[in-house]
Short mmCIF file of C-alpha atoms and ligand atoms in Angstrom, two decimals:
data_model
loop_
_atom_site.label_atom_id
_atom_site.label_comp_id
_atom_site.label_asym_id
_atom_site.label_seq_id
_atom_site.Cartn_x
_atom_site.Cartn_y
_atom_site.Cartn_z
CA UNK A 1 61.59 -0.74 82.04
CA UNK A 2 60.03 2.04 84.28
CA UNK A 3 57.29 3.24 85.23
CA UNK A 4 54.88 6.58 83.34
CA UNK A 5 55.24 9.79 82.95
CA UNK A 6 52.59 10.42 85.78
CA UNK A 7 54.10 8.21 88.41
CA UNK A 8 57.58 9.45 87.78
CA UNK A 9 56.49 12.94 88.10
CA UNK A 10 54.46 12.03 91.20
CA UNK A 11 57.12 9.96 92.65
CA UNK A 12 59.82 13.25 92.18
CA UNK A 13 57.46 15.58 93.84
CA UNK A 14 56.85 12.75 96.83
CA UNK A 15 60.75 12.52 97.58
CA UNK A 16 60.79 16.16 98.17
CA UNK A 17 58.33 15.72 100.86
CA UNK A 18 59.04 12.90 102.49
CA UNK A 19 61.43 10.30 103.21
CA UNK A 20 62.28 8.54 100.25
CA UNK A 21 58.87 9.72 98.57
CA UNK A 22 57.18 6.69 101.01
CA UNK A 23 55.57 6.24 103.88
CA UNK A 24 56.91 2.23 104.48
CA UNK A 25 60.29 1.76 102.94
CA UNK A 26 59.63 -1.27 100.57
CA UNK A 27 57.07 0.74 98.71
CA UNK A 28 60.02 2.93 96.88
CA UNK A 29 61.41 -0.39 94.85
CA UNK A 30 64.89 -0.33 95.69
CA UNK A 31 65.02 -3.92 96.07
CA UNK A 32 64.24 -3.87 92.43
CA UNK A 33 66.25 -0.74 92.15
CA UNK A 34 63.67 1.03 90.43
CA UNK A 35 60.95 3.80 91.32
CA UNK A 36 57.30 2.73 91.98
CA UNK A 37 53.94 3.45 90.19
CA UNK A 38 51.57 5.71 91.98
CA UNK A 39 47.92 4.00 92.41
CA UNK A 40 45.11 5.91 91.13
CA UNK A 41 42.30 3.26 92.35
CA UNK A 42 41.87 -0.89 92.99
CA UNK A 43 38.94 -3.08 92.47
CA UNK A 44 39.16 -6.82 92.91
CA UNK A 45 42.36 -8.12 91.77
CA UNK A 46 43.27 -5.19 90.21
CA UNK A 47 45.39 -1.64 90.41
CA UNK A 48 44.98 1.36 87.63
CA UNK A 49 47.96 3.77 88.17
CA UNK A 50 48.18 7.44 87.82
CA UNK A 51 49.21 6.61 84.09
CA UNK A 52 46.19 4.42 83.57
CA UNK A 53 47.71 1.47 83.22
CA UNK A 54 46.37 -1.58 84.83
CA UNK A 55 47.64 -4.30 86.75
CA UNK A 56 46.75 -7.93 88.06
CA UNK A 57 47.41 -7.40 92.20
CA UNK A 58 49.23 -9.81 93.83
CA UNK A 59 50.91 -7.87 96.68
CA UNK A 60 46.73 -6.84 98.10
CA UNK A 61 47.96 -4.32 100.66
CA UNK A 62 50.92 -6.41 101.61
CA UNK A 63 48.37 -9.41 103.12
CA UNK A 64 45.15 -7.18 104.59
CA UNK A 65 42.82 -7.41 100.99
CA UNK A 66 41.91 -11.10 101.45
CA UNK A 67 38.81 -10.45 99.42
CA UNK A 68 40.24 -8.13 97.24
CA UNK A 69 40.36 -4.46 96.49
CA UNK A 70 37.45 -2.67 97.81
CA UNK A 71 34.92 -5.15 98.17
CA UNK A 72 31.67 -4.20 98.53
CA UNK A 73 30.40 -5.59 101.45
CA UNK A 74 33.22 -3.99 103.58
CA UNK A 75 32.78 -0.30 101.56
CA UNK A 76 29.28 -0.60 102.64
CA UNK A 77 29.68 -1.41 106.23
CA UNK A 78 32.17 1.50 106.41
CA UNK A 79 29.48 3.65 104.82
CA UNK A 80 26.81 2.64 106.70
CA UNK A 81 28.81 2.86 110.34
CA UNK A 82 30.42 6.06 109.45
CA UNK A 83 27.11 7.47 109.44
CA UNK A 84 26.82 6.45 112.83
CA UNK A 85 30.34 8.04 114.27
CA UNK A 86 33.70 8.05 113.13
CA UNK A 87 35.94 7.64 116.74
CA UNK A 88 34.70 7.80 119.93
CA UNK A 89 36.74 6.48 122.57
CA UNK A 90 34.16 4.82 124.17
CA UNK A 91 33.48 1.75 124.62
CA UNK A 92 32.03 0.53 121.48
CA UNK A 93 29.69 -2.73 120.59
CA UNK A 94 31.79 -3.76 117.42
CA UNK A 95 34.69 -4.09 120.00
CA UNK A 96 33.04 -7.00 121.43
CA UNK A 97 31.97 -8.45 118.67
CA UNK A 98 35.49 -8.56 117.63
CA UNK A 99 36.52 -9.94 120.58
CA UNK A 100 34.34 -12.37 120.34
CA UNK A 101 35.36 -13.34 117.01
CA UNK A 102 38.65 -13.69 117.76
CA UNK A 103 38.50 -15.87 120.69
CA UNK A 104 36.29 -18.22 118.80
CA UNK A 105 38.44 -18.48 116.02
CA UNK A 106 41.71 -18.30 117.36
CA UNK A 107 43.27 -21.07 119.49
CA UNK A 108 44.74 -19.95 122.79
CA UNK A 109 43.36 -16.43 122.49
CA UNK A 110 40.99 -16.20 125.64
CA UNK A 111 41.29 -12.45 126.53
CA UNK A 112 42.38 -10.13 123.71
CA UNK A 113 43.04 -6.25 122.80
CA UNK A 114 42.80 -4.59 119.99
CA UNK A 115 45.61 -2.31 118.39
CA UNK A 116 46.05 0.06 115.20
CA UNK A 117 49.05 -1.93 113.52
CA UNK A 118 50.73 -5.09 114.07
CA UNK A 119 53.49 -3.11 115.32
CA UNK A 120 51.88 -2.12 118.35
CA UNK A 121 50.98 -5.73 118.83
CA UNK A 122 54.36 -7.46 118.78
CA UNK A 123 55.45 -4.73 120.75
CA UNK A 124 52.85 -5.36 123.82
CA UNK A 125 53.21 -8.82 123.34
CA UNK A 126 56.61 -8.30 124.35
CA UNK A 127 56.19 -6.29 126.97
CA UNK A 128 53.43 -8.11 128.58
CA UNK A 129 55.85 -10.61 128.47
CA UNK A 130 58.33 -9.33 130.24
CA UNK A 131 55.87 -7.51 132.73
CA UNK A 132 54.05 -11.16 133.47
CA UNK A 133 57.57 -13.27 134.31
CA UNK A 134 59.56 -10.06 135.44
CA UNK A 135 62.13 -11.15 133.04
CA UNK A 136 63.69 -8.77 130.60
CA UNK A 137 65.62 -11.32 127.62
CA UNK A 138 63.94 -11.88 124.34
CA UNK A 139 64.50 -14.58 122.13
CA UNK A 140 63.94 -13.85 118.61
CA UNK A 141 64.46 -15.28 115.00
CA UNK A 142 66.80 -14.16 111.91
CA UNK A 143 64.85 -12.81 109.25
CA UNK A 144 61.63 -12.91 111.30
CA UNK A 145 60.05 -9.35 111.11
CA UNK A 146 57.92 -8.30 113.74
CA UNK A 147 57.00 -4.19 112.65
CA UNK A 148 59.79 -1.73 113.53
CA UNK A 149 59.76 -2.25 117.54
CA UNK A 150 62.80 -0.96 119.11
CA UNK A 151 63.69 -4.53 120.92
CA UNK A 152 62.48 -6.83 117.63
CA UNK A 153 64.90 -4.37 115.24
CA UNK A 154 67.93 -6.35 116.10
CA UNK A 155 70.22 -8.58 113.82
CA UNK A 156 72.46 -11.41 115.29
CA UNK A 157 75.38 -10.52 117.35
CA UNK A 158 78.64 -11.58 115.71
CA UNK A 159 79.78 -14.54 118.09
CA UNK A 160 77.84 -17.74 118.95
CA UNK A 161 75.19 -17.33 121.07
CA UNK A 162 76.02 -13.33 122.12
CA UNK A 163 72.78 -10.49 122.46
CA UNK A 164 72.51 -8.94 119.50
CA UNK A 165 73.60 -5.62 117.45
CA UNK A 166 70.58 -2.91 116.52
CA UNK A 167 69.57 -3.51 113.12
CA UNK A 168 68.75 0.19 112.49
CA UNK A 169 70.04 3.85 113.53
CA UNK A 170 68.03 5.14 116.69
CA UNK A 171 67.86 2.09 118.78
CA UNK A 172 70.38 1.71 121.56
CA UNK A 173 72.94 -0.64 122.20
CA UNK A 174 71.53 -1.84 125.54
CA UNK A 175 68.12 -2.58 124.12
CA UNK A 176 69.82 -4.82 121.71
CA UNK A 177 71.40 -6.41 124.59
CA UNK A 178 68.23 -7.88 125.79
CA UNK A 179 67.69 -9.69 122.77
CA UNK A 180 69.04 -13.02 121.26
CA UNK A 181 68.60 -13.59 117.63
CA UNK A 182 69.09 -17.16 116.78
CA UNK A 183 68.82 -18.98 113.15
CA UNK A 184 65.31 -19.97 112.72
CA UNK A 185 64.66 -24.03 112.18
CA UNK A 186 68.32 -24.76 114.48
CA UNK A 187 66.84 -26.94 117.03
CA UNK A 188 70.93 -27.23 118.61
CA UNK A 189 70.95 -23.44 118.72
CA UNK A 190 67.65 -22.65 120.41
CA UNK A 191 68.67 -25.36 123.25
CA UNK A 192 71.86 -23.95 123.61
CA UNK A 193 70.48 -20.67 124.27
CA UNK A 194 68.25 -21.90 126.94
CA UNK A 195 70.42 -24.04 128.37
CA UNK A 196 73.18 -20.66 129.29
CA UNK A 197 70.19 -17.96 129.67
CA UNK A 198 67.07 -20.13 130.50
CA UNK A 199 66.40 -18.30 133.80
CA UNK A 200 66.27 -15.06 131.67
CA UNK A 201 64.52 -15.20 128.83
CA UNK A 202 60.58 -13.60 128.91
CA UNK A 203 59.61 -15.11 125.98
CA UNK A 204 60.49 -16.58 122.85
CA UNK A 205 58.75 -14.34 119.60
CA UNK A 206 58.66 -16.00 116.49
CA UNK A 207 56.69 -15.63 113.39
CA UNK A 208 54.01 -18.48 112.81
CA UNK A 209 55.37 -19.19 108.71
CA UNK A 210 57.67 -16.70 108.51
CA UNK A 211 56.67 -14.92 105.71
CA UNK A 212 58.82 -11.91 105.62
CA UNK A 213 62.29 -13.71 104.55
CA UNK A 214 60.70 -14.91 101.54
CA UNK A 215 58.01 -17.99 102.71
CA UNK A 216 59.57 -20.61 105.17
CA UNK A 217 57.92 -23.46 107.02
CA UNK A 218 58.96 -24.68 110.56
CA UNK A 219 61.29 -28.16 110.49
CA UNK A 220 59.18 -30.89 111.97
CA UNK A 221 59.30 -30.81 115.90
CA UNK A 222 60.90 -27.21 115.73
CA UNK A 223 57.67 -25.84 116.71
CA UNK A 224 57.16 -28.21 119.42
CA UNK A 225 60.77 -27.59 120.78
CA UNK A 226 59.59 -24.36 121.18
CA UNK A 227 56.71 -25.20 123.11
CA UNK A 228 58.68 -27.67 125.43
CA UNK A 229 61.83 -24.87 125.92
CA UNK A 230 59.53 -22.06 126.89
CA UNK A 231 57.59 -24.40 129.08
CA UNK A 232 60.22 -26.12 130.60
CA UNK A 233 62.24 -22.26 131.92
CA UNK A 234 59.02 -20.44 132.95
CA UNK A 235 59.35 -18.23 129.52
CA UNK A 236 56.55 -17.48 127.17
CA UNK A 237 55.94 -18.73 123.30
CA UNK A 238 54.48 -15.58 121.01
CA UNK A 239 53.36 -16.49 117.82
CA UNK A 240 53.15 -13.67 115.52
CA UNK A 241 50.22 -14.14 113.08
CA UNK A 242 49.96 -10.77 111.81
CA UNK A 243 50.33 -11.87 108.29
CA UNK A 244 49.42 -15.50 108.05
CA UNK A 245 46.18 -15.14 110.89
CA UNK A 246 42.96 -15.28 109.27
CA UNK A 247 44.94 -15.33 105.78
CA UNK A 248 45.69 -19.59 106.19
CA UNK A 249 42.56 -20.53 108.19
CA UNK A 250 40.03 -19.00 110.83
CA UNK A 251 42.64 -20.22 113.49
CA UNK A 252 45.74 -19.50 111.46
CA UNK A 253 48.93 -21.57 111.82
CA UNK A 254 47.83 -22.62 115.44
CA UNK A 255 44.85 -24.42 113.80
CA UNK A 256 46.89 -25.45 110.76
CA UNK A 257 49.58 -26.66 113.10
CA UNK A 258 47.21 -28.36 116.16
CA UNK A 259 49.44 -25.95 118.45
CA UNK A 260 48.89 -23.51 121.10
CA UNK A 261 50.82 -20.31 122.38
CA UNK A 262 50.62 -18.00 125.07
CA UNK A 263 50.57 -15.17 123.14
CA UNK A 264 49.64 -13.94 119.87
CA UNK A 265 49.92 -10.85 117.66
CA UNK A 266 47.24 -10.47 114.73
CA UNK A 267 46.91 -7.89 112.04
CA UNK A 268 46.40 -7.36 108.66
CA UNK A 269 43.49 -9.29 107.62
CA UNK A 270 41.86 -8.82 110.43
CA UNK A 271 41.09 -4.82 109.97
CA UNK A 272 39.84 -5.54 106.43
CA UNK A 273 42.70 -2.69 104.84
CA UNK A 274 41.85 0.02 107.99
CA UNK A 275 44.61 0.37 110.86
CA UNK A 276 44.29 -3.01 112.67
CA UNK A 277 45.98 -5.23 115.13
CA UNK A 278 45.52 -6.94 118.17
CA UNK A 279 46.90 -9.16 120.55
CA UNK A 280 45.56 -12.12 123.06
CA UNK A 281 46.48 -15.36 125.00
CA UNK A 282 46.00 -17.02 128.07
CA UNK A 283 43.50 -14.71 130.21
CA UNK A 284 45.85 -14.81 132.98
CA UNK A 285 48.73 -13.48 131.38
CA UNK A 286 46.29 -10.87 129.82
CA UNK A 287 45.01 -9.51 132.93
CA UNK A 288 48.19 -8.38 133.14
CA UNK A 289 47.71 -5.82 131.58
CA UNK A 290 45.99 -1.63 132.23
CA UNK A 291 43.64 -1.25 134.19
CA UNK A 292 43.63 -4.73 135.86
CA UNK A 293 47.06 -4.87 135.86
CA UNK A 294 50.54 -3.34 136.12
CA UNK A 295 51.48 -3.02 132.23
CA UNK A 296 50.75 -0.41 130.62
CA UNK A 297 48.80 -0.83 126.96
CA UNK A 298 46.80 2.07 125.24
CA UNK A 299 45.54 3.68 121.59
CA UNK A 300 43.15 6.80 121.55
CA UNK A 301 42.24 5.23 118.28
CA UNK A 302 42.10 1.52 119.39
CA UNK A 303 38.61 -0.41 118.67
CA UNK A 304 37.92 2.08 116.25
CA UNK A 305 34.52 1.12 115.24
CA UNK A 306 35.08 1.49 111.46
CA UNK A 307 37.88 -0.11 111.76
CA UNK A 308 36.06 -2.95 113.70
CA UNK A 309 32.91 -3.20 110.99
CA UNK A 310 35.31 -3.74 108.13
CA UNK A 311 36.99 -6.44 109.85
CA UNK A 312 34.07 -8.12 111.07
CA UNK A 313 32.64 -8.08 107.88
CA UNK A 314 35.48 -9.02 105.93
CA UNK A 315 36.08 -11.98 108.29
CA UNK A 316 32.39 -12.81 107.48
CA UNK A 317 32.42 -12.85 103.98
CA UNK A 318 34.96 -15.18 104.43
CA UNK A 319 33.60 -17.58 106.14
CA UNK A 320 29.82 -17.07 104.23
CA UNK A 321 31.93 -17.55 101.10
CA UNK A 322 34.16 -20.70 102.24
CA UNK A 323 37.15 -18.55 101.57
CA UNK A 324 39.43 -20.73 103.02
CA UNK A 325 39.32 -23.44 100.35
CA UNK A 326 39.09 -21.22 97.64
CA UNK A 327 41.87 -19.67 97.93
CA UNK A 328 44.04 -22.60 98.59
CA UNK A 329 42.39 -23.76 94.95
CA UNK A 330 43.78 -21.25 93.51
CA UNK A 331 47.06 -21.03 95.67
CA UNK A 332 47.74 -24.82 94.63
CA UNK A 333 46.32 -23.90 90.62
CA UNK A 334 49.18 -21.03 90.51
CA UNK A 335 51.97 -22.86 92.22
CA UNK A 336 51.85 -26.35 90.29
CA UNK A 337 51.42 -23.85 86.94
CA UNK A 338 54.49 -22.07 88.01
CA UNK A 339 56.50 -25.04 88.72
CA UNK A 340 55.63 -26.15 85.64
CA UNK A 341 56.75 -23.51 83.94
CA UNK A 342 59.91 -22.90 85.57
CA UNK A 343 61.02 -26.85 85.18
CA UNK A 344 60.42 -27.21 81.61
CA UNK A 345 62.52 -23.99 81.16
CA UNK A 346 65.33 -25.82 83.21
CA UNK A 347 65.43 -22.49 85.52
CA UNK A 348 66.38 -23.88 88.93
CA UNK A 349 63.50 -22.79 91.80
CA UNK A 350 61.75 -23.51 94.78
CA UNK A 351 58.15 -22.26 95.25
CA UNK A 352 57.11 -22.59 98.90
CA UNK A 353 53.75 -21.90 98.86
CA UNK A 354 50.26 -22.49 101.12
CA UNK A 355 46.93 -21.49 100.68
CA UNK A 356 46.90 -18.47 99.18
CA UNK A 357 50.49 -17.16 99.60
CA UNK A 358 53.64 -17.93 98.14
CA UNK A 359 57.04 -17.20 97.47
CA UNK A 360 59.50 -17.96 94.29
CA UNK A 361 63.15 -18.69 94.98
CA UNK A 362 65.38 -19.02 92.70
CA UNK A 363 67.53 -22.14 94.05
CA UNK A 364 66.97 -25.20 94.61
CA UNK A 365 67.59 -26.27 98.05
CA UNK A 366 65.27 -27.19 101.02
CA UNK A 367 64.45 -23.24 102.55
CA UNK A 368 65.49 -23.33 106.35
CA UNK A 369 66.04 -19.46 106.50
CA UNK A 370 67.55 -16.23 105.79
CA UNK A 371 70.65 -17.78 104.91
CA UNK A 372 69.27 -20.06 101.83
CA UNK A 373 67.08 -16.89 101.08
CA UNK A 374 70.71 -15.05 100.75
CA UNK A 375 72.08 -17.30 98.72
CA UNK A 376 69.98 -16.62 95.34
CA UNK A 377 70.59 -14.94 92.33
CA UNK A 378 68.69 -11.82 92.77
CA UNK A 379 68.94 -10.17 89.56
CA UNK A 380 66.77 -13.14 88.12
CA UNK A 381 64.08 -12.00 90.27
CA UNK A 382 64.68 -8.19 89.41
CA UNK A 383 64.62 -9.56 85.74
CA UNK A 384 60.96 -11.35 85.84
CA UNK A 385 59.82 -8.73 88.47
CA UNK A 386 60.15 -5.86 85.45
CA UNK A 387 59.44 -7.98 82.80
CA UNK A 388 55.99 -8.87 84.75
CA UNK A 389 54.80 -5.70 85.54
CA UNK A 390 55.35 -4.18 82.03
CA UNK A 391 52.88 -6.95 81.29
CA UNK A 392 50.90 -5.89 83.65
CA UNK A 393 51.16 -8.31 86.75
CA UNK A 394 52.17 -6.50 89.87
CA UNK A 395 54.88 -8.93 92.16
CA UNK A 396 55.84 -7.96 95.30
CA UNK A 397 58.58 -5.74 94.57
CA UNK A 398 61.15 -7.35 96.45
CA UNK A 399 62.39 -10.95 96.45
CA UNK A 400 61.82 -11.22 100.09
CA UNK A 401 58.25 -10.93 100.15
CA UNK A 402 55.67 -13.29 99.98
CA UNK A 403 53.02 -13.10 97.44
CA UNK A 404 49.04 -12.92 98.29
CA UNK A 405 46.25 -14.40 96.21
CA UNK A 406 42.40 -12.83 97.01
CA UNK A 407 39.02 -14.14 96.81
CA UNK A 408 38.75 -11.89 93.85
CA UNK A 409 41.20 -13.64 91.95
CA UNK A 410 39.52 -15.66 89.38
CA UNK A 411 41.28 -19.23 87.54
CA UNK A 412 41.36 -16.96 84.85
CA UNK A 413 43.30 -14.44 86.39
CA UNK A 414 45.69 -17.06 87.32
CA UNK A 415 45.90 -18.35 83.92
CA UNK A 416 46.86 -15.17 82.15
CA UNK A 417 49.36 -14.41 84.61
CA UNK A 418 50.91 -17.89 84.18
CA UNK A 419 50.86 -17.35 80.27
CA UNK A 420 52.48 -14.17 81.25
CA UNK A 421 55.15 -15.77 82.95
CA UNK A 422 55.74 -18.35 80.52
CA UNK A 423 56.00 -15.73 77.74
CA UNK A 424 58.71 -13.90 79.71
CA UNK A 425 61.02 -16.97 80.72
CA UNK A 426 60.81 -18.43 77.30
CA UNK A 427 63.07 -15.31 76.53
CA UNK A 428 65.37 -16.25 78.26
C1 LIG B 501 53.39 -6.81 108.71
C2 LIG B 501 53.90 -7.55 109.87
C3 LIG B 501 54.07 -6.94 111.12
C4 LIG B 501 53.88 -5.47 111.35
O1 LIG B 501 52.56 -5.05 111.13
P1 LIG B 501 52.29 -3.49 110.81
O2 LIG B 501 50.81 -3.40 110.74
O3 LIG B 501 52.98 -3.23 109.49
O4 LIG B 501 52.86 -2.70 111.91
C5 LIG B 501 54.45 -7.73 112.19
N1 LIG B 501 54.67 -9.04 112.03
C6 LIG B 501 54.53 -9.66 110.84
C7 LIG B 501 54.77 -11.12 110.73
C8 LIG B 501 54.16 -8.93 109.72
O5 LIG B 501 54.06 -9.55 108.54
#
């Protein structure tokens, strides 16, 4: 199975130009060691390609198109602003009003900033961190992705409890040094680590779900061991809710989770598919930052007020809509259908899945992290992954990415792409 004659040919011409023929590296398909489709337009839960061949979306921008492709309320409010001014860098209204937004829906958040990607929000989380307890150690998870941040790129070091190794070309050794990368959900581990460097450690950054090693929820207490470590040494907690804030619930996991951090990193939905992230916390910590304070934070194209119109609106529609329970509806219809499915074939899985994302493993064990993720078959997933999208249903292409369901999804939808499914396993 490939993809058309169209796509191919774009996809050739693409690699001579740039890296890989992409512009983020899971978009070229290795991890399903093929080449991808090049999109010709999207409208509500669906992609045409280049070739004219349609597909049912569940990948939505990788999280940002809660209420689908090109909805219209958000088209229009770009419209209608872009009239008005593209970029100014000046202070903008829409700025505030996002502000305000944010701090009303998100728990903890008192001050915030925005950014253009959740990159640059981990990353000033981090060093805002470091600039507010004059501390320099970070404490991060395995498999947790934070964007490609120089100090967050960084895979265990080898022995127990050592600073870790950079997990990509281009990021030096002593950077790596500053950060310990622990297993995610080991409560003896995390203790450990702040019983030897305690006095050290800025801040502990962790995903809210992490989302990004297939779909993984927190061990009972782990959260709160968090809370009670970072309090207890002076260090701060970041939650990074780039993908699952404003995607789970107005407040995101905080709200789902009755917990509070310092810090928080947002993204994704929040820019309604334009260049968006931002980061808040406690107002004391954020007054840290330029001008108030001494750390440094800036964007020429931060608060963008296009940018800040479709995520305003998009957060409204949400709301005016009741998105929230809709789309676990149809997170919960498309899960138990899928279990289903895959237990009367006798195909061992586990789908961890809330609201309206979710992720298909195929084992069956508890998932703690990375290292069950590891542990599957992956050419089972390459095999439905292929076998889906010749059908027309568009998976994440990649077994450790989580899956996103939008408001424009109907039951239907979900229905065909369960028959879909059903039709491919019973092949097997
Ligand atoms: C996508 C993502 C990021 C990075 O956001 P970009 O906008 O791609 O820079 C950071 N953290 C998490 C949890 C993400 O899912």
């Amino acid at each position: 199975m490939s993809v058309g004659p169209l796509s191919k040919k774009m996809f050739s011409r693409a690699q001579a130009l740039i890296p890989g023929g992409v512009n983020s590296p899971v978009r070229a398909f290795k991890n399903v060691d093929g080449d991808p489709f090049f999109v010709r337009r999207a409208k509500g839960s669906r992609i045409e390609d280049v070739d004219g061949k349609h597909y049912l979306d569940y990948v939505g921008s990788w999280g940002p198109n809660i209420l689908g492709h090109a909805p219209i309320p958000v088209t229009n409010a770009i419209h209608e602003a872009a009239k008005d001014g593209i970029s100014y860098g000046i202070p903008n209204v829409g700025e505030v009003e996002m502000a305000q937004k944010i701090i009303d829906w998100v728990p903890s958040v008192e001050k915030v900033r925005m950014t253009n990607s959740g990159t640059e929000a981990t990353m000033s989380c981090v060093r805002l961190a470091r600039g507010f307890t004059g501390r320099d150690k970070i404490i991060k998870f395995e498999g947790h992705y934070h964007g490609h941040v120089d100090s967050l790129l960084v895979a265990a070091g080898s022995g127990a409890l050592t600073f870790g190794e950079p997990d990509s070309a281009g990021i030096p050794q002593s950077f790596a040094a500053e950060t310990l990368t622990l297993p995610y959900n080991d409560a003896e581990k995390l203790e450990e680590a702040f019983a030897k460097y305690g006095e050290q450690i800025a801040a502990i950054i962790t995903e809210s779900y992490p989302a990004n090693a297939g779909l993984i929820f927190p061990k009972k207490g782990f959260l709160q061991l968090m809370r009670d470590l970072t309090e207890k040494h002076g260090a701060l907690l970041i939650f990074d809710e780039v993908m699952t804030g404003f995607r789970l619930a107005k407040g995101g996991v905080q709200e789902l989770e009755g917990f509070t951090a310092d810090l928080v990193a947002m993204g994704k939905v929040i820019g309604g598919g334009l260049p968006v992230g931002a980061f808040g916390g406690r107002a004391d910590i954020m007054e840290y930052l330029a001008p108030n304070g001494p750390v440094y934070q800036a964007g020429t194209l931060s608060g963008n007020p296009l940018a800040m119109v479709a995520g305003l609106t998009q957060l409204r529609e949400l709301e005016e809509q009741n998105g929230y329970a809709q789309l676990t509806n149809l997170g919960t219809r498309f899960g138990d259908g899928l279990r289903k499915i895959l237990s009367d074939k006798g195909i061992p899985h586990r789908l961890n899945q809330v609201g309206s994302m979710f992720c298909l493993y195929f084992l069956d064990e508890e998932i703690v992290n990375v290292s069950s993720v590891t542990k599957q078959d992956f050419s089972i997933f390459k095999k439905l992954f292929w076998a889906c999208l010749e059908e027309g249903i568009y998976l994440a292409p990649s077994p450790y990415e989580t899956g996103f369901i939008s408001m424009a999804h109907t039951a239907d939808d979900i229905d065909e792409t369960l028959t879909v499914i059903q039709d491919v396993v019973a092949k097997w």
